[in-house]
Amino acid sequence: MTATVSTPTAAPAAAAAAAVPKARFDWVPLALVAALALAAWPLIGSSSTWLTLTVAGLAMGLIVFITASGLTLVFGLMDVLNFGHGVFIALGAFVATSVLGATAGWTGGFGQLGGVFLAMLVAMATAGAIGWAFERVIVRPVYGLHLKQILITMGGMIVGEEIIKMIWGPGQIPLPLPDVLRGSYLIGDAAIGKYRVLAMVIGLVVFAALVFTLNRTKIGLLIRAGVQDREMVESLGYRIRRLFVGVFVAGSALAGLGGVMWGLFQQNVIPQLGGQVNVLIFIVIIIGGLGSTLGCFVGALLVGLLANYTGYLTPKVALFSNIGLMVAILLWRPQGLYPVTNR
Amino acid sequence: MLNRILSHDLPKSRWLAIALVIILIALAVAPFAFPGSKALSVAAKMLVFVLLVASYDLLLGYTGIVSFAHTMFFGIGAYGVAIASTRLGEGFGAVLAGLGIALVISLVLSLVIGLFSLRVKAIFYAMITLAVAAAFQTLASQLSDLTGGEDGLTFKNPGVLSPSFELFEEPILGVMVDGKLFSYYLLFVVVLVLFLALLRIVNSPFGRVLQAIRENDFRAEAIGYRTVVYRTLSNVMAALFATVAGALLALWLRYTGPDTTLSFEIMLDILLIVVIGGMGTMYGAVVGAVLFVLAQNYLQDLLKIGETALANVPVLSSLVSPDRWLLWLGVLFVLSVYHFPTGIVGKLRARALQRAAA
Amino acid sequence: ADEIRIAHIYSKTGPLEAYGKQTALGFLMGLDYATGGTMAVAGKKLVVIEKDDQGKPDLGKSLLAAAYNDDKADLAVGPTSSGVALAMLPVAEEAKKILLVEPAVADSITGDKWNKYIFRTGRNSSQDAISNAVALDKAGVTIATLAQDYAFGRDGVKAFKESIKNAKIVHEEYLPTTTTDFTAGAQRLIDKLKDQPGRKVIWIIWAGAGNPFKIADMDLKRYNIEIATGGNILPAMASYKQFPGMEGATYYYFGIPKNAVNEWLVANHYSKHKTPPDFFTAGGMSAAIAVVEALKKTKGDTATNKLIGTMEGMSFDTPKGKMTFRKEDHQAMQSMYHFKIKADPAFAWGVPELVREIKPEEMSVPIRNKR
Amino acid sequence: MSNILELSGVHTHIGAYHILHGVDFAVPAGEVTMLLGRNGAGKTTTLRTIMGLWQPSQGDVRFKGRSLKGQATPDIATQGIAYVPENMGIFSDLTVKENMVLAARAARHAGELDTKRLDWIFDLFPALKKFWLYPAGKLSGGQKQMLAVARAICEPRELILIDEPSKGLAPSIIQNLISAFNELKRQRTTILLVEQNFMMAKALGDHVAVMDDGRVVHRGAMRELAEDQSLQQRLLGLSLGAHQ
Amino acid sequence: MLETKDLTIRFGGHVAVDHVSCAFKPGTLTAIVGPNGAGKTTYFNLISGQLPASEGRVLLDGEDLTGLPAPLRTRRGLGRAFQLTQLFPNLSVRENVRLAIQARESGRGKGGPMGGLDLWRVWLDRQAWVDEAEALLAQVRLADKRDVAASALPHGDQRKLEVALLIALDPKVFMFDEPTAGMSVDDVPVILDLIRSLKQRRDCAILLVEHKMDVVRELSDRIIVLHNGALVADGEPAAVIASPVVQQAYLGMAAEEPA
Ligand SMILES: Nc1ncnc2c1ncn2[C@@H]1O[C@H](COP(=O)(O)OP(=O)(O)OP(=O)(O)O)[C@@H](O)[C@H]1O
Ligand SMILES: Nc1ncnc2c1ncn2[C@@H]1O[C@H](COP(=O)(O)OP(=O)(O)OP(=O)(O)O)[C@@H](O)[C@H]1O
Ligand SMILES: [Mg+2]
Ligand SMILES: [Mg+2]
C-alpha cells in the first residue's frame, strides 16, 4: 500500500477565524413576553382590564425577580444552589416590620418613603451580614458539591426559620403599606397600584445593576473561573475566597431587599414565608436557565403575567399555571430560556 | 446463610453490627418490651421510615439522583389504601385493590417523570421534582371529594387489623393481643422483607451499575450501559417501594392526609435521615430512621429538662425551649453533613477499616 | 385516684404555633378562674398534661392515644388544626374517653365524622358563616364572595349562602390558597359587581397566609363596593384598620362581650401579659370552664358515660357569655358579634365595634351528624 | 549563582496518606531545573506543596530566602510564581481570551494585555489565535495544554512551575515549546519543569532532580544524567533506545 | 470491518471533521496523527457516538450505526479509551474493571435473561467476572492497587486503568486516544505490549491516536493523517512520515499554519 497524499488546503487564518462564530443575542424569549401580553388582549376583551392585569403582572414579576435574583446570582456565578435563600427573604421581611414599626412616627409622603427605603437598607445590610456568616459556616465546606449544598443549605433554612420564630415570635406580623404607597393611579378604568410602580422601578434598577457588573467587569469572569477550578484561580494569584464571600453577601442582600418588597406586597409576614416563596423562585430560575440573570428576569415576567391572565380567564388553571409554564418551557428549551453552559 | 440473606453486604463494623442487632430485636419485641401506645407508634413510625428512606437511598445514595417528589409516591400509596377503604368499605380486598391501583399510578407517574426529565442535569431534576411535588399537593387538596382535602381521610381497617379486634380476652405477657398488635407485626414483616429485597437490589449487578452511573455517567455510557434506562428503572423502583411504605403508614394510622404523607416537611425528614444515617449504605436508612424518629419524639422532652435547668438564663432558655426542637434538629443536620459526610454508617465503617489496618 | 388528669394537645410548634399558644394560655387561665385558683375539683387535683402535635395529624393521633392509655388522662382537650382533630376522633371512640375539641373549626368534626365522645366549645365554620350572613343579610344588598379554593373555603361559602334570605349573591370567587397577587380575582369581582344597583359587598372568607384585603388597593370605592369579613386574631386585624366602617361578624373580640368572666379575663391578661386576650385565648378559657363545670356536676367523677350525660345540654358561662352543648351533636351554641370597624389610632389594629350580639337562637346551625 | 527556591526536608500528607518523605532540592535562579521520576513518585505533590495547595507537615519551602510556609496560595502566586498544573486547570466555560485576561493580573480587559507578548504567544501556539473567542472547554486536548502554558507566560514571572507540558502535544508544537522555554531562559526566568519526555528534558534542562517514592534520590547537572546511561537505567528505568 | 463514509461534524461554522471516509481492517493497527486540534478525538467521538454526526455514516461489519446512541455502539463492538481519563473515581480499581466486564457480558446477552438488568443475583455470585478483573489488573501492573479508589491513583496509573477498561470490553474495534500520554517511561512498554498482543489476535481493528512518532513508527501498519478535520494522507507508515505534508505540518519546525 502506498501513501495517498493530498495537499492540505492551507486554510487562510482569517477565514478560519471568521468561521468561529460569536454568540448572537437571543431575542426569542423576550419576544415571548410581548407575545403573551398581546395574545391575552383579545381574550380579555376590555382594554382597561387588560392594562390593569398586565401592569400588575409585570410588577408582580419584577418583585419575584428581585427575590430570585440573589439566588440566580449565587447559582450562576458560584454554582451554589442555596435552598436556604428563602430564609434571607423572610429575614428581610421581618427586619422591615421592625424598621417600619420604629419609623411609624415619620409622617408625610417623604417621611414614609424614607421609612421604606431605610427598611430596605437595613434589611439588605442585615441579610448581607447573616449571609456572610452563612457562607462561612454552612456553604464554604461544600463548594462544588451539589448534593451536599442542597442538604446543608436546607439545614440552614430550618435553623434560620426557627431563629426568626425566636426573635419575632411564631405568628403572623402585619406589615402595612405606608399611606403614600396605597391606592392606585387611575388611567381610564384601569387601576395601577402605586406600590407596583415603585416595585417596577426597583426591579429594573436591580436588573440593570446586575447585568452591568456581570458583563462589564472582571469580577464576573473571576468568579465563574473560580467555580470551575478554584485552586487554579488561587494559583493565578487571586484571593477567590473573598470574592466568593462578596457574591454570597450580595446575593443574600438582594434576598433581603426581595423580602422587603415581598412583605410590603403581601402586607403581612409569617416565618414560613421563606419556604413558601422557594418553590416559586425555583420555578422562575429553572425557566430562566439556572444562573442566567436575563433568563431569571424573563422567567419572572412570564410567571407574573401568566398568573394574572389565567387568574382572570380561568382561575382553576391559575393553580397550575406556574408548573405548566415550566413544563412547556422545558419541552421547548430543555435547558431553560437562556441556558448557562456546562450546567 | 446470613451472608446470603444480607446479600454479602455485611455491616463491616462491629459497632454497626451490634447496633443493627439491637434495633432488630428491639423492634421485634417492641409491643412487649415497651408497652404503651406512644412507644408502639414510635416503633411503627420507625418501621415505615426505614422502608421509605431505604427506597430513597436507592435513588439518592446509589444512583445519585436528587428528587423531591419521593413523598408524592409515599402519598399515592397512603391515599390508595385510604380512598379504597372509604369507597369500598373496610376489608382486605379494598386494601389490596387500593395498593394495587396506587402501585400502577406510581409506576406510570415515575416512568413519565423519569423519561421526561432524567436526561437533564441533576440540579434541574431536583428542582423540577420539587415543583411537581408541590403541584401534586395542590391537586390532592383540590380533589377534596376523593381525598378529603386538607382534612384527609379517616377510615377503618379490615377486621383483624382494627383495634377493636381482640383475639383473647386476657392480655398475654401484659399485652392485649389485638388488631393493633397484628398491624404492627404486619408492618414489621413487610418492612423486613422489603428491606432485604432492597439490599439485594443494590448489591446486584444492576445496583453496581447504578453506582457507576452516580460516579461518572459519561463513562458508564461509554462502556455500554444505557444510563437513561437504569436511572428510570431506579426511579420507578424507588417509587414503588415508597408507595408500599405509604400504604403501610395508612394502615397503621387508619388516617391519610396531606400533612402525614405529602408535605415538604416529610421530604425534609427523609433527607435528614439519609444524610445522618449515611448515603449509599442501606443500613444508614435503618440507623438514621431509628435515631431520627427517636429524636423527633423525645428531643422535646430532653429540651424540657434543659429549659428547666436554664430557666434563669434569658437567651439560652429560649434557645433550649422545647418549642424550638426543630432548631436543634436543624443544627444536628448541618453538623452531620459537615462532620459525617458519610453518615453514621460511613463513619463506623471507616473506623473499623482503620482499626483493621492498624 | 385523687387526681383528674386532663391532656391538652395542641400546636406548640408548627404552622399554627401562634394559635395553639393562645389556646393553651387561655385554658390554664380558665382552669384557674373556674376552680377559684385551687386547681382542684371536689378535692381532686387537676393535672394538665400538655402535648405538642406540631400540626401533624399522625402525631396528634398517637399523642392522644398515648395520653389516654399511657398517661391515663381522663379526658382530652384540643387540637388546633382541623386536620389533626379529624384524625383524632376515632381515637377517642376507641379509648371511650371524651375529647373536647377547641379550637379546630371543621364542620365535619361535629358532623359526619362525629362520635359521641366528641364535644366542641369552639365555633364551627357554619356558625362563622351563618353569623356573617345574619350580619349582612338585608334586602337590596348585592353580595359576591371571595374564598380560598379548597374544602374549608367552599364549605364556608355554602353555609353562608344557605343562610342568606334577603340579599342577592351574584358571584362566588375562589382563589388558590397560595395566591399572592389578587389583581385577577379582584378584577373579576369588580366586573361582576360594578353595574349592580344598591349596596355592593364583597364578603371575604380567608384563613392563613395571603392577604385578600389588598384588593382594596384597586380603588373599589370608585364603584361603591365595600368589603366585609369575619373576625380574626389581632395581628391579622391590622389590615382591617384600612377599612373603617367594614362590617362582619366575629367569634370574639376582647372589647365586645360584657360579662364577669370576660372582665376577669381581660383584666388578668393585661396584668400578666401586658396585652389583651385574643381570639383563641377566649376559646381556651371556655374549654377549661366547660371541663370544670362538668366535673363539678359529677362531683369529680370521671366515668366517661356519666360525663357525657352531664355535658349533653349543659350550659356554662364563658368570656362569650352563656354557651350550651346541644344534645344532638355536642356543639356548643354561642353568641356571635356583628361588628363595624373603627380606626382608632390607639390600637395597631382595626377596632371592631359591636353593632349587635347575634344570639344562638337567631342562627339555625344545621345538625349534620348521623346520629 | 543563588538559589531562588529551596526545599528542605519537606513532608506532605494528603489525608491519612504520607506522600512526601523529606524532599530536599534547590532551584538555581535563571536556569531550568528538571524534576523527573516515575508515575506516583511525588512530583505533582511537590509542585502543589510549593504552591501552597497542600501544606507541608514538616520541613520548609523558601522562595528568595523567605519561607512560604503557612502562606495561602494567592499570596505565594503574587510573589512571582506561575503554575501550570498537571490537569491544565483550564476554565472551560470561559473563552480563550477570558482565560488569558485572568492570567494577566494587571489587565482589566483584553485591551490591556501586553500585545508584544501576545504576538509572541500566538507565534508559538497559532491555534490560540484562531480560537481566541472560543469556549476553552471545547478546545482539543493539545490546544488546552497550549493555553495552560500560555497563561503561565503571558506576563513575566520569576519562577514558573510546569507539570508535564508536553503530554498530548504534536511534535511540532513540542519544538515550539522548547524554543519558548529557551526564550524564557534568556529572559532569566527560572523554570521548574516536571517531564516524562526525556528528549525534552535533555534539550532544556540545566539541572535535574530525580524523585522516587516521595524522596529526591538524585541531584545534579542534566548533562551528567544525559550522558550516563546506567544512571538513567537505575533512576528512570530508561532502557537503551528508549522511546523518546 | 469499520468504515466511515463522509463523516462530518460542524460546530457552528467550524468544521472539526470534514468528510472523512476511511475503512479499517481487522488485524491492522491504524495510527491517526495530525496536529493538535486536527479533529482526531472528534473523529473518535463521531465513531463511538459521543457526538452526533452532521453528515456521513458509520458502518460496522456492514451494519449502519449512525443513528445509535453511544452505549449501543459499544455493545455492537466499538470500544473507546479517552484522551482525558474517564474513570469511576470513588470506586475501587478492581470494581472499575469489573463493571466493564459486566457491561461486556450483559451486552452480549450473557448476563442472564434480563441482561444488565439483573436485579436479583448478588454481584459476587459472578466470581468469574471478579477473577477476570484480577487477571487483567495483573496484566497492566495494577494488581497491588486493586482496592484503592481510582481517584487516588497517580496520573500514570489512571492512564493504565483507562486502557484496562477498554481491554475489558473486548470490542471488535479498539480506539486508543493517546494511551501513553503522561505515563512514565518504564510503564509505556507495558501498554505497548498489550497493544501488540491485541494486534496479534488478528480479529480486531485497532485505531491509535498518538503523538509519539517512535511509537507510531514501531506499532502501526498504516497511518492516516488528519489536518483541519480533513483526511490528507493515508498509507504505509514510512511513506506517510516521509511525505511533505507530514514533515511540514506535523513534525516540521515550521509553524502549524500561517497565523
Ligand atoms: N488526593 C490523593 N489522595 C491520596 N493519595 C494521593 C492523592 N493524590 C496523590 N496521591 C498519591 O500520592 C503519590 C504521589 O502522587 P503524584 O501525583 O505526586 O505523583 P507524580 O510523581 O506526579 O506522578 P505522575 O507522573 O503519574 O503524575 C501517589 O502514590 C498517589 O497515589
Ligand atoms: N464540542 C465542541 N464544540 C466546539 N468545538 C469543538 C468541540 N469539540 C472539539 N471542537 C473543536 O474541534 C477541533 C478538533 O478537536 P479534537 O479534540 O478532535 O482535536 P485532536 O485532533 O484530538 O487534537 P489533540 O491532539 O490536541 O487532542 C478543535 O479545534 C476543537 O476546538
Ligand atoms: Mg504528576
Ligand atoms: Mg485529542
CSV table of C-alpha atoms in Angstrom, one decimal, chain A residues 31-258:
chain,number,residue,atom,x,y,z
A,31,ALA,CA,-40.4,38.4,22.3
A,32,LEU,CA,-42.3,35.7,24.1
A,33,VAL,CA,-43.2,38.0,26.9
A,34,ALA,CA,-44.6,40.6,24.4
A,35,ALA,CA,-46.4,37.9,22.5
A,36,LEU,CA,-48.0,36.6,25.7
A,37,ALA,CA,-49.2,40.0,26.6
A,38,LEU,CA,-50.6,40.7,23.1
A,39,ALA,CA,-52.3,37.3,22.9
A,40,ALA,CA,-54.1,37.9,26.2
A,41,TRP,CA,-55.6,41.2,24.9
A,42,PRO,CA,-58.3,39.8,22.7
A,43,LEU,CA,-59.1,37.1,25.2
A,44,ILE,CA,-59.7,39.5,28.0
A,45,GLY,CA,-61.7,41.8,25.8
A,46,SER,CA,-61.7,45.0,27.8
A,47,SER,CA,-58.6,47.2,27.3
A,48,SER,CA,-58.7,48.7,30.7
A,49,THR,CA,-58.9,45.3,32.4
A,50,TRP,CA,-56.1,44.1,30.2
A,51,LEU,CA,-54.0,47.1,31.2
A,52,THR,CA,-54.7,46.6,34.9
A,53,LEU,CA,-53.7,42.9,34.7
A,54,THR,CA,-50.7,43.5,32.5
A,55,VAL,CA,-49.2,46.2,34.7
A,56,ALA,CA,-50.0,44.2,37.8
A,57,GLY,CA,-48.4,41.1,36.3
A,58,LEU,CA,-45.3,42.9,35.3
A,59,ALA,CA,-44.9,44.4,38.7
A,60,MET,CA,-45.5,41.1,40.4
A,61,GLY,CA,-43.0,39.6,38.0
A,62,LEU,CA,-40.4,42.2,39.0
A,63,ILE,CA,-40.9,41.6,42.6
A,64,VAL,CA,-40.4,37.9,42.1
A,65,PHE,CA,-37.3,38.8,40.0
A,66,ILE,CA,-35.9,40.7,42.9
A,67,THR,CA,-36.4,37.9,45.3
A,68,ALA,CA,-35.0,35.4,42.9
A,69,SER,CA,-32.1,37.5,41.6
A,70,GLY,CA,-29.8,36.7,44.5
A,71,LEU,CA,-30.4,33.0,44.1
A,72,THR,CA,-29.6,33.2,40.4
A,73,LEU,CA,-26.5,35.3,41.1
A,74,VAL,CA,-25.2,32.9,43.6
A,75,PHE,CA,-26.0,29.9,41.5
A,76,GLY,CA,-24.9,31.4,38.2
A,77,LEU,CA,-21.6,32.6,39.5
A,78,MET,CA,-20.7,30.2,42.3
A,79,ASP,CA,-22.7,27.2,41.3
A,80,VAL,CA,-24.1,27.0,44.7
A,81,LEU,CA,-27.8,26.1,44.9
A,82,ASN,CA,-28.9,27.8,48.1
A,83,PHE,CA,-32.1,26.2,49.3
A,84,GLY,CA,-31.8,28.5,52.3
A,85,HIS,CA,-32.3,31.5,50.1
A,86,GLY,CA,-35.9,31.7,51.3
A,87,VAL,CA,-34.7,32.4,54.9
A,88,PHE,CA,-33.0,35.6,53.8
A,89,ILE,CA,-36.2,36.7,52.1
A,90,ALA,CA,-38.1,36.0,55.3
A,91,LEU,CA,-35.4,37.8,57.3
A,92,GLY,CA,-35.6,40.9,55.1
A,93,ALA,CA,-39.4,41.0,55.5
A,94,PHE,CA,-39.1,40.7,59.3
A,95,VAL,CA,-36.5,43.3,59.5
A,96,ALA,CA,-38.8,45.6,57.6
A,97,THR,CA,-41.5,45.1,60.1
A,98,SER,CA,-39.2,46.2,62.9
A,99,VAL,CA,-37.8,49.2,61.0
A,100,LEU,CA,-41.2,50.3,59.8
A,101,GLY,CA,-42.5,49.8,63.3
A,102,ALA,CA,-39.8,52.1,64.6
A,103,THR,CA,-40.3,54.7,62.0
A,104,ALA,CA,-44.0,54.7,62.3
A,105,GLY,CA,-43.8,58.3,63.5
A,106,TRP,CA,-42.2,59.5,60.3
A,107,THR,CA,-45.1,61.2,58.6
A,108,GLY,CA,-45.8,62.8,55.3
A,109,GLY,CA,-45.0,61.4,51.9
A,110,PHE,CA,-41.3,61.8,52.2
A,111,GLY,CA,-41.1,60.6,55.7
A,112,GLN,CA,-43.0,57.4,54.9
A,113,LEU,CA,-41.0,56.8,51.7
A,114,GLY,CA,-37.8,57.4,53.8
A,115,GLY,CA,-39.0,54.8,56.2
A,116,VAL,CA,-39.5,52.3,53.4
A,117,PHE,CA,-36.0,53.0,51.9
A,118,LEU,CA,-34.5,52.8,55.3
A,119,ALA,CA,-36.2,49.4,55.8
A,120,MET,CA,-34.7,48.3,52.5
A,121,LEU,CA,-31.2,49.4,53.5
A,122,VAL,CA,-31.4,47.8,56.9
A,123,ALA,CA,-32.8,44.6,55.6
A,124,MET,CA,-30.1,44.4,52.9
A,125,ALA,CA,-27.4,45.0,55.5
A,126,THR,CA,-28.8,42.5,57.9
A,127,ALA,CA,-29.4,39.8,55.3
A,128,GLY,CA,-25.9,40.5,53.9
A,129,ALA,CA,-24.3,40.2,57.3
A,130,ILE,CA,-26.1,37.0,58.0
A,131,GLY,CA,-25.3,35.8,54.5
A,132,TRP,CA,-21.6,36.4,55.4
A,133,ALA,CA,-21.9,34.1,58.4
A,134,PHE,CA,-24.0,31.6,56.4
A,135,GLU,CA,-21.2,31.4,53.8
A,136,ARG,CA,-18.5,30.8,56.4
A,137,VAL,CA,-20.3,28.3,58.4
A,138,ILE,CA,-22.6,26.5,56.1
A,139,VAL,CA,-21.7,26.9,52.5
A,140,ARG,CA,-17.9,27.1,52.5
A,141,PRO,CA,-17.2,23.4,53.1
A,142,VAL,CA,-19.5,22.3,50.3
A,143,TYR,CA,-18.4,24.3,47.2
A,144,GLY,CA,-18.6,22.2,44.2
A,145,LEU,CA,-20.7,19.5,45.8
A,146,HIS,CA,-24.3,20.0,44.7
A,147,LEU,CA,-25.9,17.3,46.7
A,148,LYS,CA,-24.3,18.5,49.9
A,149,GLN,CA,-25.2,22.1,49.1
A,150,ILE,CA,-28.8,21.2,48.8
A,151,LEU,CA,-28.7,19.3,52.1
A,152,ILE,CA,-26.7,21.7,54.2
A,153,THR,CA,-28.5,24.8,53.0
A,154,MET,CA,-31.7,23.1,53.7
A,155,GLY,CA,-30.5,22.5,57.2
A,156,GLY,CA,-29.6,26.2,57.4
A,157,MET,CA,-33.1,27.0,56.3
A,158,ILE,CA,-34.6,25.1,59.2
A,159,VAL,CA,-32.3,26.7,61.7
A,160,GLY,CA,-32.9,30.2,60.2
A,161,GLU,CA,-36.7,29.8,60.3
A,162,GLU,CA,-36.5,28.7,63.9
A,163,ILE,CA,-34.3,31.7,64.9
A,164,ILE,CA,-36.8,34.0,63.2
A,165,LYS,CA,-39.5,32.5,65.3
A,166,MET,CA,-37.4,33.0,68.4
A,167,ILE,CA,-36.8,36.7,67.7
A,168,TRP,CA,-40.1,37.8,66.2
A,169,GLY,CA,-42.4,35.1,67.5
A,170,PRO,CA,-44.1,32.3,65.6
A,171,GLY,CA,-47.1,34.3,64.4
A,172,GLN,CA,-48.1,36.5,61.6
A,173,ILE,CA,-46.9,40.1,61.8
A,174,PRO,CA,-48.7,42.8,59.8
A,175,LEU,CA,-46.6,45.0,57.5
A,176,PRO,CA,-48.9,47.7,56.4
A,177,LEU,CA,-48.0,49.7,53.4
A,178,PRO,CA,-47.5,53.4,54.2
A,179,ASP,CA,-50.3,55.6,53.0
A,180,VAL,CA,-48.3,57.2,50.2
A,181,LEU,CA,-47.9,53.8,48.6
A,182,ARG,CA,-51.6,52.8,49.0
A,183,GLY,CA,-54.2,53.1,46.3
A,184,SER,CA,-53.9,53.3,42.6
A,185,TYR,CA,-53.3,55.6,39.8
A,186,LEU,CA,-56.3,55.5,37.5
A,187,ILE,CA,-55.8,55.5,33.8
A,188,GLY,CA,-59.3,55.5,32.4
A,189,ASP,CA,-60.9,52.5,34.0
A,190,ALA,CA,-57.6,50.8,34.6
A,191,ALA,CA,-56.2,50.8,38.2
A,192,ILE,CA,-52.4,50.7,38.6
A,193,GLY,CA,-51.3,50.2,42.2
A,194,LYS,CA,-48.8,52.9,43.4
A,195,TYR,CA,-46.7,50.3,45.1
A,196,ARG,CA,-46.5,48.3,41.9
A,197,VAL,CA,-45.0,51.3,40.2
A,198,LEU,CA,-42.3,51.5,42.8
A,199,ALA,CA,-41.7,47.8,42.6
A,200,MET,CA,-41.2,48.1,38.9
A,201,VAL,CA,-38.7,50.9,39.2
A,202,ILE,CA,-36.7,49.0,41.8
A,203,GLY,CA,-36.8,45.8,39.9
A,204,LEU,CA,-35.4,47.4,36.8
A,205,VAL,CA,-32.7,49.1,38.7
A,206,VAL,CA,-31.6,45.8,40.2
A,207,PHE,CA,-31.7,44.2,36.9
A,208,ALA,CA,-29.6,46.9,35.2
A,209,ALA,CA,-27.0,46.9,38.0
A,210,LEU,CA,-26.6,43.1,37.9
A,211,VAL,CA,-26.2,43.0,34.1
A,212,PHE,CA,-23.6,45.7,34.3
A,213,THR,CA,-21.4,44.1,37.0
A,214,LEU,CA,-21.5,40.7,35.5
A,215,ASN,CA,-20.8,41.6,31.9
A,216,ARG,CA,-18.6,44.6,32.1
A,217,THR,CA,-16.2,43.8,34.9
A,218,LYS,CA,-13.5,41.3,35.6
A,219,ILE,CA,-15.3,40.2,38.8
A,220,GLY,CA,-17.8,38.2,36.9
A,221,LEU,CA,-15.0,36.4,35.0
A,222,LEU,CA,-13.1,35.6,38.1
A,223,ILE,CA,-16.0,34.1,39.9
A,224,ARG,CA,-17.0,32.0,37.0
A,225,ALA,CA,-13.5,30.7,36.7
A,226,GLY,CA,-13.3,30.1,40.4
A,227,VAL,CA,-16.3,27.9,40.4
A,228,GLN,CA,-14.7,25.6,37.8
A,229,ASP,CA,-11.3,25.4,39.3
A,230,ARG,CA,-10.8,27.3,42.5
A,231,GLU,CA,-7.3,26.1,43.0
A,232,MET,CA,-6.3,27.4,39.6
A,233,VAL,CA,-7.6,30.8,40.3
A,234,GLU,CA,-5.7,30.9,43.5
A,235,SER,CA,-2.6,29.8,41.7
A,236,LEU,CA,-3.0,32.7,39.4
A,237,GLY,CA,-2.8,34.9,42.5
A,238,TYR,CA,-6.4,35.9,43.2
A,239,ARG,CA,-8.0,35.7,46.6
A,240,ILE,CA,-11.1,34.0,45.3
A,241,ARG,CA,-12.4,33.3,48.8
A,242,ARG,CA,-13.1,37.0,49.5
A,243,LEU,CA,-14.8,37.3,46.2
A,244,PHE,CA,-17.0,34.3,46.9
A,245,VAL,CA,-17.9,35.8,50.2
A,246,GLY,CA,-18.7,39.0,48.5
A,247,VAL,CA,-21.0,37.4,46.0
A,248,PHE,CA,-22.8,35.4,48.6
A,249,VAL,CA,-23.3,38.5,50.7
A,250,ALA,CA,-24.6,40.4,47.7
A,251,GLY,CA,-27.0,37.5,46.9
A,252,SER,CA,-28.2,37.5,50.5
A,253,ALA,CA,-28.6,41.3,50.5
A,254,LEU,CA,-30.7,41.0,47.3
A,255,ALA,CA,-32.8,38.4,49.0
A,256,GLY,CA,-33.3,40.8,51.9
A,257,LEU,CA,-34.4,43.5,49.5
A,258,GLY,CA,-36.7,41.0,47.9
